[in-house]
XYZ file of C-alpha atoms in Angstrom:
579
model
C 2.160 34.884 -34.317
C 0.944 31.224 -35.930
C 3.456 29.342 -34.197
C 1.125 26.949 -32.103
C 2.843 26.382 -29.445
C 3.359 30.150 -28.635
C -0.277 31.242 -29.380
C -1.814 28.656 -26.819
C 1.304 30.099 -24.348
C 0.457 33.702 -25.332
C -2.991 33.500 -24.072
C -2.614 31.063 -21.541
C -1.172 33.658 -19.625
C -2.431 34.566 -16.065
C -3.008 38.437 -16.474
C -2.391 38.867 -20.015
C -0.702 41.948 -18.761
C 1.501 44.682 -20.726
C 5.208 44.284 -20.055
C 8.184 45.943 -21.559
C 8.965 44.676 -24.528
C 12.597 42.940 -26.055
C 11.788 40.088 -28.191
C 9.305 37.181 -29.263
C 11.221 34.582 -28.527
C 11.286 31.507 -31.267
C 10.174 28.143 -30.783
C 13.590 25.665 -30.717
C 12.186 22.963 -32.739
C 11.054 25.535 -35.222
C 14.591 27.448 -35.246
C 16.310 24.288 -35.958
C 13.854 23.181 -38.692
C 13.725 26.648 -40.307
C 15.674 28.361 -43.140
C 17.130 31.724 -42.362
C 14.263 33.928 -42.021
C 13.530 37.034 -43.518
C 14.069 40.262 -42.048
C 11.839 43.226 -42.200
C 12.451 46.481 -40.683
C 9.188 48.753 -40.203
C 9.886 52.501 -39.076
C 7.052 54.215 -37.186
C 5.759 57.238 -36.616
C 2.576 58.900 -35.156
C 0.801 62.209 -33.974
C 2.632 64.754 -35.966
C 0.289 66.833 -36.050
C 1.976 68.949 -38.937
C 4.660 69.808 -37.070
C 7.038 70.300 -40.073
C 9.358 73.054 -38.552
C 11.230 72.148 -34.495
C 8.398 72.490 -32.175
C 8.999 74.507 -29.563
C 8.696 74.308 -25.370
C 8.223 71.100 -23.697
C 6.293 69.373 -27.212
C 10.067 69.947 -28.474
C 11.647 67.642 -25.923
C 12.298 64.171 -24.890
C 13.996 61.571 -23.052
C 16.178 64.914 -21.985
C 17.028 65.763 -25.564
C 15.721 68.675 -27.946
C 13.909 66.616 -30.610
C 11.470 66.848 -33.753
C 11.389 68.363 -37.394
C 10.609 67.192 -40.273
C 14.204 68.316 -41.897
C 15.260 65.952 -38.649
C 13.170 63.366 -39.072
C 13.646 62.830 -43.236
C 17.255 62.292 -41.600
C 16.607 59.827 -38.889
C 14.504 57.655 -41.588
C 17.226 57.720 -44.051
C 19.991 56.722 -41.807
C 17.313 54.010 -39.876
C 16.965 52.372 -43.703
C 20.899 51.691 -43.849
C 23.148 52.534 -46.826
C 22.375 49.450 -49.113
C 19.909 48.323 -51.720
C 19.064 45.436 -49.836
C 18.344 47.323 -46.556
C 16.063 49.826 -47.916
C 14.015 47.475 -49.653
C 13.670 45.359 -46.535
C 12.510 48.745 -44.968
C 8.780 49.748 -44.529
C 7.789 53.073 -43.089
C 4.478 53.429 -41.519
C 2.102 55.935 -39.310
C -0.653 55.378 -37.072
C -2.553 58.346 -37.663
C -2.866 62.287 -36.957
C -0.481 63.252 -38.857
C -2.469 65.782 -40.375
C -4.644 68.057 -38.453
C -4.342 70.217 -35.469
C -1.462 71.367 -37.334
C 0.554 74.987 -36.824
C 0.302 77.579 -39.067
C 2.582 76.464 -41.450
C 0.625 73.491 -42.338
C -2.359 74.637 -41.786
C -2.864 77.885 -43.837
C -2.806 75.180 -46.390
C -5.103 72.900 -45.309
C -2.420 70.596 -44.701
C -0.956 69.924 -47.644
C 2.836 70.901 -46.558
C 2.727 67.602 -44.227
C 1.295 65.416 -46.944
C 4.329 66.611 -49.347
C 7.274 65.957 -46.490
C 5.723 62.498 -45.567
C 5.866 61.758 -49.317
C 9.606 62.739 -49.277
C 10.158 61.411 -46.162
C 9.277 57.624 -47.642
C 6.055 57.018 -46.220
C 4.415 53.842 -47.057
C 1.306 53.509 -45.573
C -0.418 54.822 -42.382
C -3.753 54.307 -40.563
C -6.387 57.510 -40.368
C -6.291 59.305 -37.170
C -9.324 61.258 -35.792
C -7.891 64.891 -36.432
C -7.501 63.246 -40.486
C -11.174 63.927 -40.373
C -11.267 67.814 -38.729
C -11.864 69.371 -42.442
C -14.352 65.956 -43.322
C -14.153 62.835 -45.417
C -14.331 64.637 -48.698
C -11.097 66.446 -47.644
C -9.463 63.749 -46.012
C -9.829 61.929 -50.013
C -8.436 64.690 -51.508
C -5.246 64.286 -49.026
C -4.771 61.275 -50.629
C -6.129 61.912 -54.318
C -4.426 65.330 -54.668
C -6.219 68.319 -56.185
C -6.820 72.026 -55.357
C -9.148 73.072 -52.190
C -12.578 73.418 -53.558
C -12.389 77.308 -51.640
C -9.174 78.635 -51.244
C -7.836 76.548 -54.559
C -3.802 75.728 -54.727
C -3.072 78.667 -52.309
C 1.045 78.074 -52.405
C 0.584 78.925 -56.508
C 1.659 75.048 -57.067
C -0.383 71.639 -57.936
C -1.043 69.266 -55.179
C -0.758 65.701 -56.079
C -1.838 64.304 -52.781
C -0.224 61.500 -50.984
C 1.677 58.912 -52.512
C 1.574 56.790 -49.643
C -1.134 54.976 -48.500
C -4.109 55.668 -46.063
C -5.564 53.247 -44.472
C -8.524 52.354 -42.058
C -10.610 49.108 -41.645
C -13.324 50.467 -39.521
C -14.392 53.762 -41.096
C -17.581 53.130 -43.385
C -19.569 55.419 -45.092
C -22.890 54.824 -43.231
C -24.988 54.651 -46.020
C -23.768 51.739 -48.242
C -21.563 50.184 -45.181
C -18.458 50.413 -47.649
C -15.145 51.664 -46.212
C -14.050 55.263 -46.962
C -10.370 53.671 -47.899
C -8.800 51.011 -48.032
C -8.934 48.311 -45.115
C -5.407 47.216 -45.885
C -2.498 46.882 -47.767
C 0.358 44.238 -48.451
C 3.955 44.538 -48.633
C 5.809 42.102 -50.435
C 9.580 41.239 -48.895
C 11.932 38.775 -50.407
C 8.689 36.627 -51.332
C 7.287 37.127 -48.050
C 3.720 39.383 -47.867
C 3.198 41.632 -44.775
C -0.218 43.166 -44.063
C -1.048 45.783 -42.862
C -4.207 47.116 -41.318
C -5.442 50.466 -41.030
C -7.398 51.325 -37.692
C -8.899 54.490 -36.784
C -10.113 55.457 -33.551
C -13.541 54.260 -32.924
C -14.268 57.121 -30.578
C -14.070 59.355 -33.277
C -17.420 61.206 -33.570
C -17.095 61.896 -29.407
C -13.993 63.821 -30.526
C -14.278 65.647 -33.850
C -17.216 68.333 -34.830
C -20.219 66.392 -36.081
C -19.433 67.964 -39.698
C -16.054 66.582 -39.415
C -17.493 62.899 -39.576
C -20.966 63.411 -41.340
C -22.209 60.247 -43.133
C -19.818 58.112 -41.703
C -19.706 55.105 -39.591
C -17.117 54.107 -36.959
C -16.904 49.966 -36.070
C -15.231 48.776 -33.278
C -11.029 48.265 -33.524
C -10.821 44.442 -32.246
C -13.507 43.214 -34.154
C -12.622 44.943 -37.332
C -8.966 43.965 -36.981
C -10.141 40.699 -36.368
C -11.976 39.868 -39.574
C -9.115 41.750 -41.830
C -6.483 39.094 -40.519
C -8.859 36.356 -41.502
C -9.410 37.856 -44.411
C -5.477 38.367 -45.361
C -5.011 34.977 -44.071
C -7.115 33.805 -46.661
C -4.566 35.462 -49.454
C -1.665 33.832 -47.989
C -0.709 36.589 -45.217
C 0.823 35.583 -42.303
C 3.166 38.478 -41.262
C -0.262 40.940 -39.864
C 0.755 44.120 -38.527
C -2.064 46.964 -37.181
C -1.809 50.245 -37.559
C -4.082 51.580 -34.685
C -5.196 55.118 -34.067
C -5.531 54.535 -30.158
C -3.248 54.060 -27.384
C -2.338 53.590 -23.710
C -0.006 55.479 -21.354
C 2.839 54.388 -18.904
C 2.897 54.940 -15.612
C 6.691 56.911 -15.125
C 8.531 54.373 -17.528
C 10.942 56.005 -20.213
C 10.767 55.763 -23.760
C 11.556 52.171 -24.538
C 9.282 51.198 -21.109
C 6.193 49.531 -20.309
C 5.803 50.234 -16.567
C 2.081 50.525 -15.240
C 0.704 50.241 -18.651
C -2.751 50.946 -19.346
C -5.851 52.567 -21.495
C -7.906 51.078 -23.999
C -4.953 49.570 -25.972
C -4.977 46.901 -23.808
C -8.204 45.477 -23.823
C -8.084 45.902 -27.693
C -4.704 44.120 -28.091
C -6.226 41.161 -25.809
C -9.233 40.746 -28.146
C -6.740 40.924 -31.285
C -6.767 37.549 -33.120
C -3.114 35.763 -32.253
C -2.516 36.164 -35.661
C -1.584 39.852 -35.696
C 1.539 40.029 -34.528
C 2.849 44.022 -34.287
C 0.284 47.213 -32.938
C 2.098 50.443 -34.119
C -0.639 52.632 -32.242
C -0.607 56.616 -31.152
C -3.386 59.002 -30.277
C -2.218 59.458 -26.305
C 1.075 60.997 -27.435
C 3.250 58.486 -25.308
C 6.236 56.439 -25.929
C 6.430 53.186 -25.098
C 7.318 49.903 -26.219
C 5.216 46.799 -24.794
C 4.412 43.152 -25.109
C 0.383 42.494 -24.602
C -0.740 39.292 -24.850
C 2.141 37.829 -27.324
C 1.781 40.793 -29.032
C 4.384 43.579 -29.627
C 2.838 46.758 -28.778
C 4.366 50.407 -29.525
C 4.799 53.912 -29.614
C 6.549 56.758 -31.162
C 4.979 59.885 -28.746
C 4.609 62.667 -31.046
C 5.018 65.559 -32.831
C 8.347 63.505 -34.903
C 10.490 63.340 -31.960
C 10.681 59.845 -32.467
C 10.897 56.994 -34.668
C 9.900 53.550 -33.620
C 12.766 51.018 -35.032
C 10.622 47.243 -35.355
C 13.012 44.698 -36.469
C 11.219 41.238 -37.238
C 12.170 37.530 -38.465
C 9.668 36.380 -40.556
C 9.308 32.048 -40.874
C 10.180 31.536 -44.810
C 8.018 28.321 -44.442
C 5.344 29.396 -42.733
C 5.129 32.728 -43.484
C 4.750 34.464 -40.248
C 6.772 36.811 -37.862
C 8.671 34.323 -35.086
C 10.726 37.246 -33.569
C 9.796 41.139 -32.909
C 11.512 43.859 -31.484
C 11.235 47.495 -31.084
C 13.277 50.390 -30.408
C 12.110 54.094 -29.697
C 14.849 56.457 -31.439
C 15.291 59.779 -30.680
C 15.094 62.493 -34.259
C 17.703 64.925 -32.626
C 18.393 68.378 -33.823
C 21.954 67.472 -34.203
C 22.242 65.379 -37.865
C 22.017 67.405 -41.127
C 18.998 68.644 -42.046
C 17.315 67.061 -45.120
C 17.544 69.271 -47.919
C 14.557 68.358 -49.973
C 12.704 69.162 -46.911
C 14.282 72.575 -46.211
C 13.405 73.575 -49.959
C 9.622 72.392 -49.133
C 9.451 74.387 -45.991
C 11.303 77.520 -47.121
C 8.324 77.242 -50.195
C 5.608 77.338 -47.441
C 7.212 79.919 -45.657
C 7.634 82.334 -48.278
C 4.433 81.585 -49.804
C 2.975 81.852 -46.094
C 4.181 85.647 -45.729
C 4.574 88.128 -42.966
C 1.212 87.284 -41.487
C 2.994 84.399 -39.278
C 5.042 86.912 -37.758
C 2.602 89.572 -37.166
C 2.586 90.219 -32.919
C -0.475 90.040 -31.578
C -0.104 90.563 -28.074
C 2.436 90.075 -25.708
C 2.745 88.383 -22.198
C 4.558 89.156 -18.698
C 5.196 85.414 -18.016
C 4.852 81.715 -19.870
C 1.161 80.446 -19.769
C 0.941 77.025 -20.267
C -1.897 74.781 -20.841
C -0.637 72.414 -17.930
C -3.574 71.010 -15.618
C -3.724 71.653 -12.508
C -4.720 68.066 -10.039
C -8.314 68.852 -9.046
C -8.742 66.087 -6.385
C -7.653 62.450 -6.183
C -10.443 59.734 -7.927
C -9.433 56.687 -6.834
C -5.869 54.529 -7.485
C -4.980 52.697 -10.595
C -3.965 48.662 -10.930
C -0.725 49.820 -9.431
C -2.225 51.213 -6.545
C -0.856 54.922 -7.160
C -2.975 57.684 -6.817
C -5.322 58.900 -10.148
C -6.686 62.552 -10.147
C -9.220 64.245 -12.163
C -7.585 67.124 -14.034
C -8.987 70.715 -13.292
C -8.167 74.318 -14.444
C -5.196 75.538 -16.578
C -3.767 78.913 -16.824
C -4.257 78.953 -20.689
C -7.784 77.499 -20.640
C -8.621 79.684 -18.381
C -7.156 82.619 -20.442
C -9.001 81.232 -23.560
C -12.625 81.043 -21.809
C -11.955 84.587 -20.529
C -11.198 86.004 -24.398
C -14.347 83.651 -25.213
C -16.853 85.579 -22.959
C -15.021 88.694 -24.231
C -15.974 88.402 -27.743
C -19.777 87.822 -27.100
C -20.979 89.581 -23.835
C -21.431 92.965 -25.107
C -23.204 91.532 -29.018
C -24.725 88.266 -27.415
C -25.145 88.849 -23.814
C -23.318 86.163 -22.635
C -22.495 86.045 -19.122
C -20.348 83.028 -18.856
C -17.610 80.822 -21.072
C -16.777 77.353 -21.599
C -13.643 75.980 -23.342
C -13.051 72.162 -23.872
C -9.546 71.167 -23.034
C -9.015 69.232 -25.622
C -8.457 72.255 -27.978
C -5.825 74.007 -26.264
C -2.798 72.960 -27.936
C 0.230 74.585 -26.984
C 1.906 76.961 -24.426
C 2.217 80.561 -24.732
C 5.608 81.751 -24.092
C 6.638 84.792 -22.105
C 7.071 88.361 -23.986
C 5.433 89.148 -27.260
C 3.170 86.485 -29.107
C 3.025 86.212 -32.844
C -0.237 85.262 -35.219
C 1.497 81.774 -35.952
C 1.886 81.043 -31.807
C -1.804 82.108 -31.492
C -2.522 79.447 -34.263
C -0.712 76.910 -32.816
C -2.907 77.066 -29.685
C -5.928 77.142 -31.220
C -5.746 75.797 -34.671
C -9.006 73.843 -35.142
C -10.856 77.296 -36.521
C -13.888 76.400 -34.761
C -16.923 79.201 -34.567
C -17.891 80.403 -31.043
C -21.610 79.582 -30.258
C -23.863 81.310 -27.620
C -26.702 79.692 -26.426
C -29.334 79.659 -23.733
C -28.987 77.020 -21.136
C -30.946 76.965 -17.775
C -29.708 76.539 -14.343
C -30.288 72.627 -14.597
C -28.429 72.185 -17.736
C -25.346 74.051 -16.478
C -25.460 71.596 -13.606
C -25.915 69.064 -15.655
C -23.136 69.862 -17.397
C -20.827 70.125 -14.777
C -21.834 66.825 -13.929
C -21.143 65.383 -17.319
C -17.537 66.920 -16.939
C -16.644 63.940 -14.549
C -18.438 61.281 -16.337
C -16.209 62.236 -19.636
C -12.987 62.758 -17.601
C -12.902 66.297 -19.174
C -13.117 69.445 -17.200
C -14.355 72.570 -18.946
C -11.855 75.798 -18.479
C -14.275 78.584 -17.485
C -14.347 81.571 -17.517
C -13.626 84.469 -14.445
C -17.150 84.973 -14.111
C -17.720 81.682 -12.995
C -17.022 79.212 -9.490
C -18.229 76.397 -8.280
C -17.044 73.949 -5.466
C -16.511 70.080 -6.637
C -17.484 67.432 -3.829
C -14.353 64.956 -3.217
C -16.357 62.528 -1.823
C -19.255 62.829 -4.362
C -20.913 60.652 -7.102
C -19.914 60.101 -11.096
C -23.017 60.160 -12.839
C -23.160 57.021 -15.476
C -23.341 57.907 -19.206
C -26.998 56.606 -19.271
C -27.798 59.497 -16.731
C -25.602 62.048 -16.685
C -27.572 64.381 -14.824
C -27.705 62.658 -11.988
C -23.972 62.703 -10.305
C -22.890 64.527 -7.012
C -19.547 66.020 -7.851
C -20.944 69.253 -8.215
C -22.147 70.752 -4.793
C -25.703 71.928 -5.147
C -25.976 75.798 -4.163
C -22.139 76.341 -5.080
C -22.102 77.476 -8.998
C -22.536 81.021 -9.252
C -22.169 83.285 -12.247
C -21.408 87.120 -11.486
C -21.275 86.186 -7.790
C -24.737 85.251 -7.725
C -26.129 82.088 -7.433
C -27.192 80.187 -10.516
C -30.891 79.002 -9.972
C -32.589 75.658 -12.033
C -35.119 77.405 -13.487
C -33.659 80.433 -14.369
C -31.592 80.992 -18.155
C -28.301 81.643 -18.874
C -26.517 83.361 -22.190
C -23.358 80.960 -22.343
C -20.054 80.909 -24.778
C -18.691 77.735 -25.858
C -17.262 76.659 -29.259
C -19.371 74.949 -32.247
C -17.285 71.212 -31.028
C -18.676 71.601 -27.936
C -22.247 72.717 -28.591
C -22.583 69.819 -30.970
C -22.296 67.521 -28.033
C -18.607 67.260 -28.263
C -16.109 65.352 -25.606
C -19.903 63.670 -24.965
C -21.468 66.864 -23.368
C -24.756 65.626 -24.691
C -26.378 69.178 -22.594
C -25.180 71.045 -24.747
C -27.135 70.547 -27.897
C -30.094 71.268 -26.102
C -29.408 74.998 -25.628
C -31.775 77.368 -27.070
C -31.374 80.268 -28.919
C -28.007 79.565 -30.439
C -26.086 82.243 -32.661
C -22.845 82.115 -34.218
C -19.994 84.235 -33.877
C -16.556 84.613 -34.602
C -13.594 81.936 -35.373
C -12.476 81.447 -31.894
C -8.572 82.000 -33.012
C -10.165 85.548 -33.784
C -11.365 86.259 -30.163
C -8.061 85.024 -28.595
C -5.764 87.308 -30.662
C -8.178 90.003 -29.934
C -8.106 89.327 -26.682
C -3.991 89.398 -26.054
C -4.176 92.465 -28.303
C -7.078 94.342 -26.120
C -5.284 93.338 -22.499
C -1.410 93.278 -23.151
C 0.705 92.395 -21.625
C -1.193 90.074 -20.483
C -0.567 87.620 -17.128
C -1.415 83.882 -16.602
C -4.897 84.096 -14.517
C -5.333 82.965 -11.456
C -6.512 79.103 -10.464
C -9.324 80.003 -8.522
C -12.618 79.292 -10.350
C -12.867 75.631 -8.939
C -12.717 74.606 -5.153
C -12.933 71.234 -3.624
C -14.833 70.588 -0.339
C -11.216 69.644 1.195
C -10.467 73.286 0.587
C -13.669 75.116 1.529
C -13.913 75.304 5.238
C -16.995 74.010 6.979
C -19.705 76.362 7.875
């Protein structure tokens, strides 16, 4: 915010730290000096993740309340604008990416065009890009937003698709060989005479995280810096009022929705680099709620999957232009309001056009298996001094490794699976498990790849699983004992760590030896170095096989009912006992 006094407070500030948010407050001179100010409303949302019908489990729940769908949320925006002219004009509605991509059936059987359509009914104005915006690529990701039929599978729902009528955004995405952005940086909002910015930000990460086809050609520039030079930039054109729309986030530490306790991730450092002059950071990406202040800057929000909407009121200086007062409030989109109707009509379309095949059971299961992580061992202790833990096995990665090594031992030989748990979306309920539930676990339609590694690289690997933060689900056929005490390799030599104890990984109950090879399953993400398992590309010998949606189906269908597996294919030197 440009009031001087407040920007030299703001960072003069000891720690700079995240606290939970209420209000800027204004300067008392300036209140006295002022005209009314202007008040704009922004509605946010983030990480929906196509979720257009209720989702389902624990991703349909929060703050103790059943929560989410698009029907619900249309509602929740509507009401949130008010019932006057005035109101709604004084409203903008904004996302901070993925809310396209990893997307259930419904969505994305067609390519996700279904979402695009409800956010243009649902008022959308503008919203950054998101990594999973770029799953299909950037030629896709254009024709979200320039409309037009799928260059393969055409207008599958019989209809045109206009594409979005809202806005994408993102400042730091450039097509790598003329240094231009893929969209546009930013975009103004003009309110009662007063311009608000707004600038997209997209995860800079994003090539560690999406298959390297996904973000061919393109260029990803780090989110200060780039939000930096875009509120210099709309300074220059009179813009005062700066708001960022950031694909990236942080996570609390036990605080509820409208908290800030034990904040931390990379939001922070980014939001302490930010120029003073943006004032708001609607940001996502780590599917948490919260609502913070970090470093004189209001900092939120809105979870995912449309449970909630973030409600950001601000006063906006008619003299000077900029925000003097901010303050947010995580709302709830509960189940029990009146559906939207134009919504309904859109999803009943995609349903029928959609078919039986959603419904078609596939397998069935004797008990819920969930893609919860189970605590490996304890790392260390955060800022707060609680414990932190690197995650280990889960009963659904597990399951999905197993169907992995199913598909390709007998054709490719493969003796062991891999499965990244990034890609596991969504628990499996208990009883019988339809095509569209399969989807929604796996929806990314990536090919399994088997490949020759030797006994080094799968070391190697398992070292590079601790210097990512990511541990690989594996499959039954494999075990190997993790040293509490031992050493996280660096990313400049990932080799080199001492989590993994030496003589302990066997495959087939034998031991795996250095110089030996190894036929291994993982998916086409992960052998293109994905989640930064830079081993991986270096397999030999790679062929590829079947979508890996195909092997899990098969899978549940082959081995129903079908039970959550056991825990048991990682140990820890605290639970082996000595020799």
């Amino acid at each position: 915010m440009s009031v001087p006094g407040m920007r030299r407070a703001a960072v003069g500030l000891a720690a700079l730290a995240a606290t939970a948010f209420t209000a800027v407050a204004v300067h008392p001179n300036q209140a006295e000096a002022d005209p009314k100010p202007v008040d704009v409303k922004l509605l946010a949302v983030n990480d929906l993740h196509g979720n257009l019908e209720p989702p389902t489990g624990s991703s349909g729940t929060i703050d103790g309340k059943t929560a989410g769908g698009a029907e619900y949320l249309a509602t929740q925006l509507k009401k949130l604008r008010g019932t006057t002219e005035e109101e709604r004009e004084r409203t903008i509605t904004v996302g901070a990416g993925d809310l396209i991509g990893a997307s259930p059936l419904l969505s994305a059987a067609f390519h996700d065009e279904p979402t695009i359509e409800a956010m243009n009914l649902a008022g959308l104005d503008f919203t950054s890009v998101g990594n999973h915006e770029f799953d299909e690529g950037a030629t896709e990701l254009l024709r979200m937003q320039n409309g037009g039929c799928h260059p393969v599978d055409g207008c599958a729902d019989g209809t045109p698709f206009n594409g979005a009528k809202f806005q994408y955004l993102s400042a730091n995405a450039f097509k790598t060989a003329t240094g231009q952005p893929l969209l546009p940086p930013y975009g103004i909002k003009n309110v009662d005479g007063i311009k608000v910015g707004f600038i997209g930000m997209t995860l800079e990460g994003t090539p560690q995280i999406v298959s390297q086809q996904g973000v061919a050609g393109l260029t990803f520039a780090d989110e200060a810096d780039t939000a930096n030079k875009y509120a210099r930039i709309l300074q220059a054109q009179g813009v005062q009022a700066i708001v960022v729309l950031l694909h990236e986030g942080g996570v609390q530490n036990g605080g509820g929705i409208n908290d800030c306790t034990g904040f931390s991730g990379p939001i922070v450092d980014i939001a302490n680099r930010m120029d003073p002059a943006i004032d708001v950071i609607v940001s996502g990406h780590t599917h948490a709620a919260y609502n913070c202040n970090v470093n004189g800057k209001l900092v939120t929000s809105a979870s995912s999957f449309g449970r909630l909407v973030t409600d950001i009121d601000l006063k906006i200086d008619r003299r000077t232009k900029d925000v003097i007062s901010a303050k947010a409030n995580n709302v709830v989109v509960t189940r029990d309001v009146p559906k939207d109707t134009a919504t309904t009509d859109l999803i009943t379309h995609y349903k029928t056009a959609l078919g039986p095949v959603a419904d078609k059971v596939v397998g069935e299961t004797t008990a819920a298996i969930t893609k919860t992580q189970e605590n490996l061992y304890q790392t260390g202790v955060d800022a707060n001094g609680k414990p932190t833990y690197q995650t280990g096995e889960s009963p659904l990665g597990n399951l999905i490794a197993d169907a992995q090594l199913a598909a390709t031992d007998n054709e490719q030989n493969a003796v062991a699976a891999f499965m990244n748990p990034g890609g596991v979306r969504a628990d499996v309920d208990a009883g019988p498990v339809t095509y569209a539930e399969a989807f929604t676990v796996q929806p990314f339609a990536n090919n399994l790849v088997t490949l020759d590694l030797t006994g080094a690289q799968l070391y190697c690997m398992l070292e590079q699983q601790f210097t990512v933060a990511r541990v690989l689900y594996a499959s039954s056929t494999v075990h190997y004992v993790v040293d509490v005490n031992g050493t996280t390799a660096p990313a400049t030599s990932p080799c080199s760590g001492t989590r993994v104890v030496r003589g302990s990984l066997t495959i087939n109950g034998a031991p795996v030896v250095d110089t030996a090879t190894y036929r291994v399953t993982v998916n086409n993400f992960l052998s293109g170095g994905g989640d930064g398992f830079s081993v991986l590309p270096g397999g030999k010998n790679q062929v590829t096989g079947m979508i890996d949606l195909d092997a899990f189906t098969a899978y549940l269908t082959a081995k129903s009912p079908v039970s959550p597996p056991a825990l048991d294919r990682i140990q820890t030197t605290a639970e082996v006992p000595a020799a």
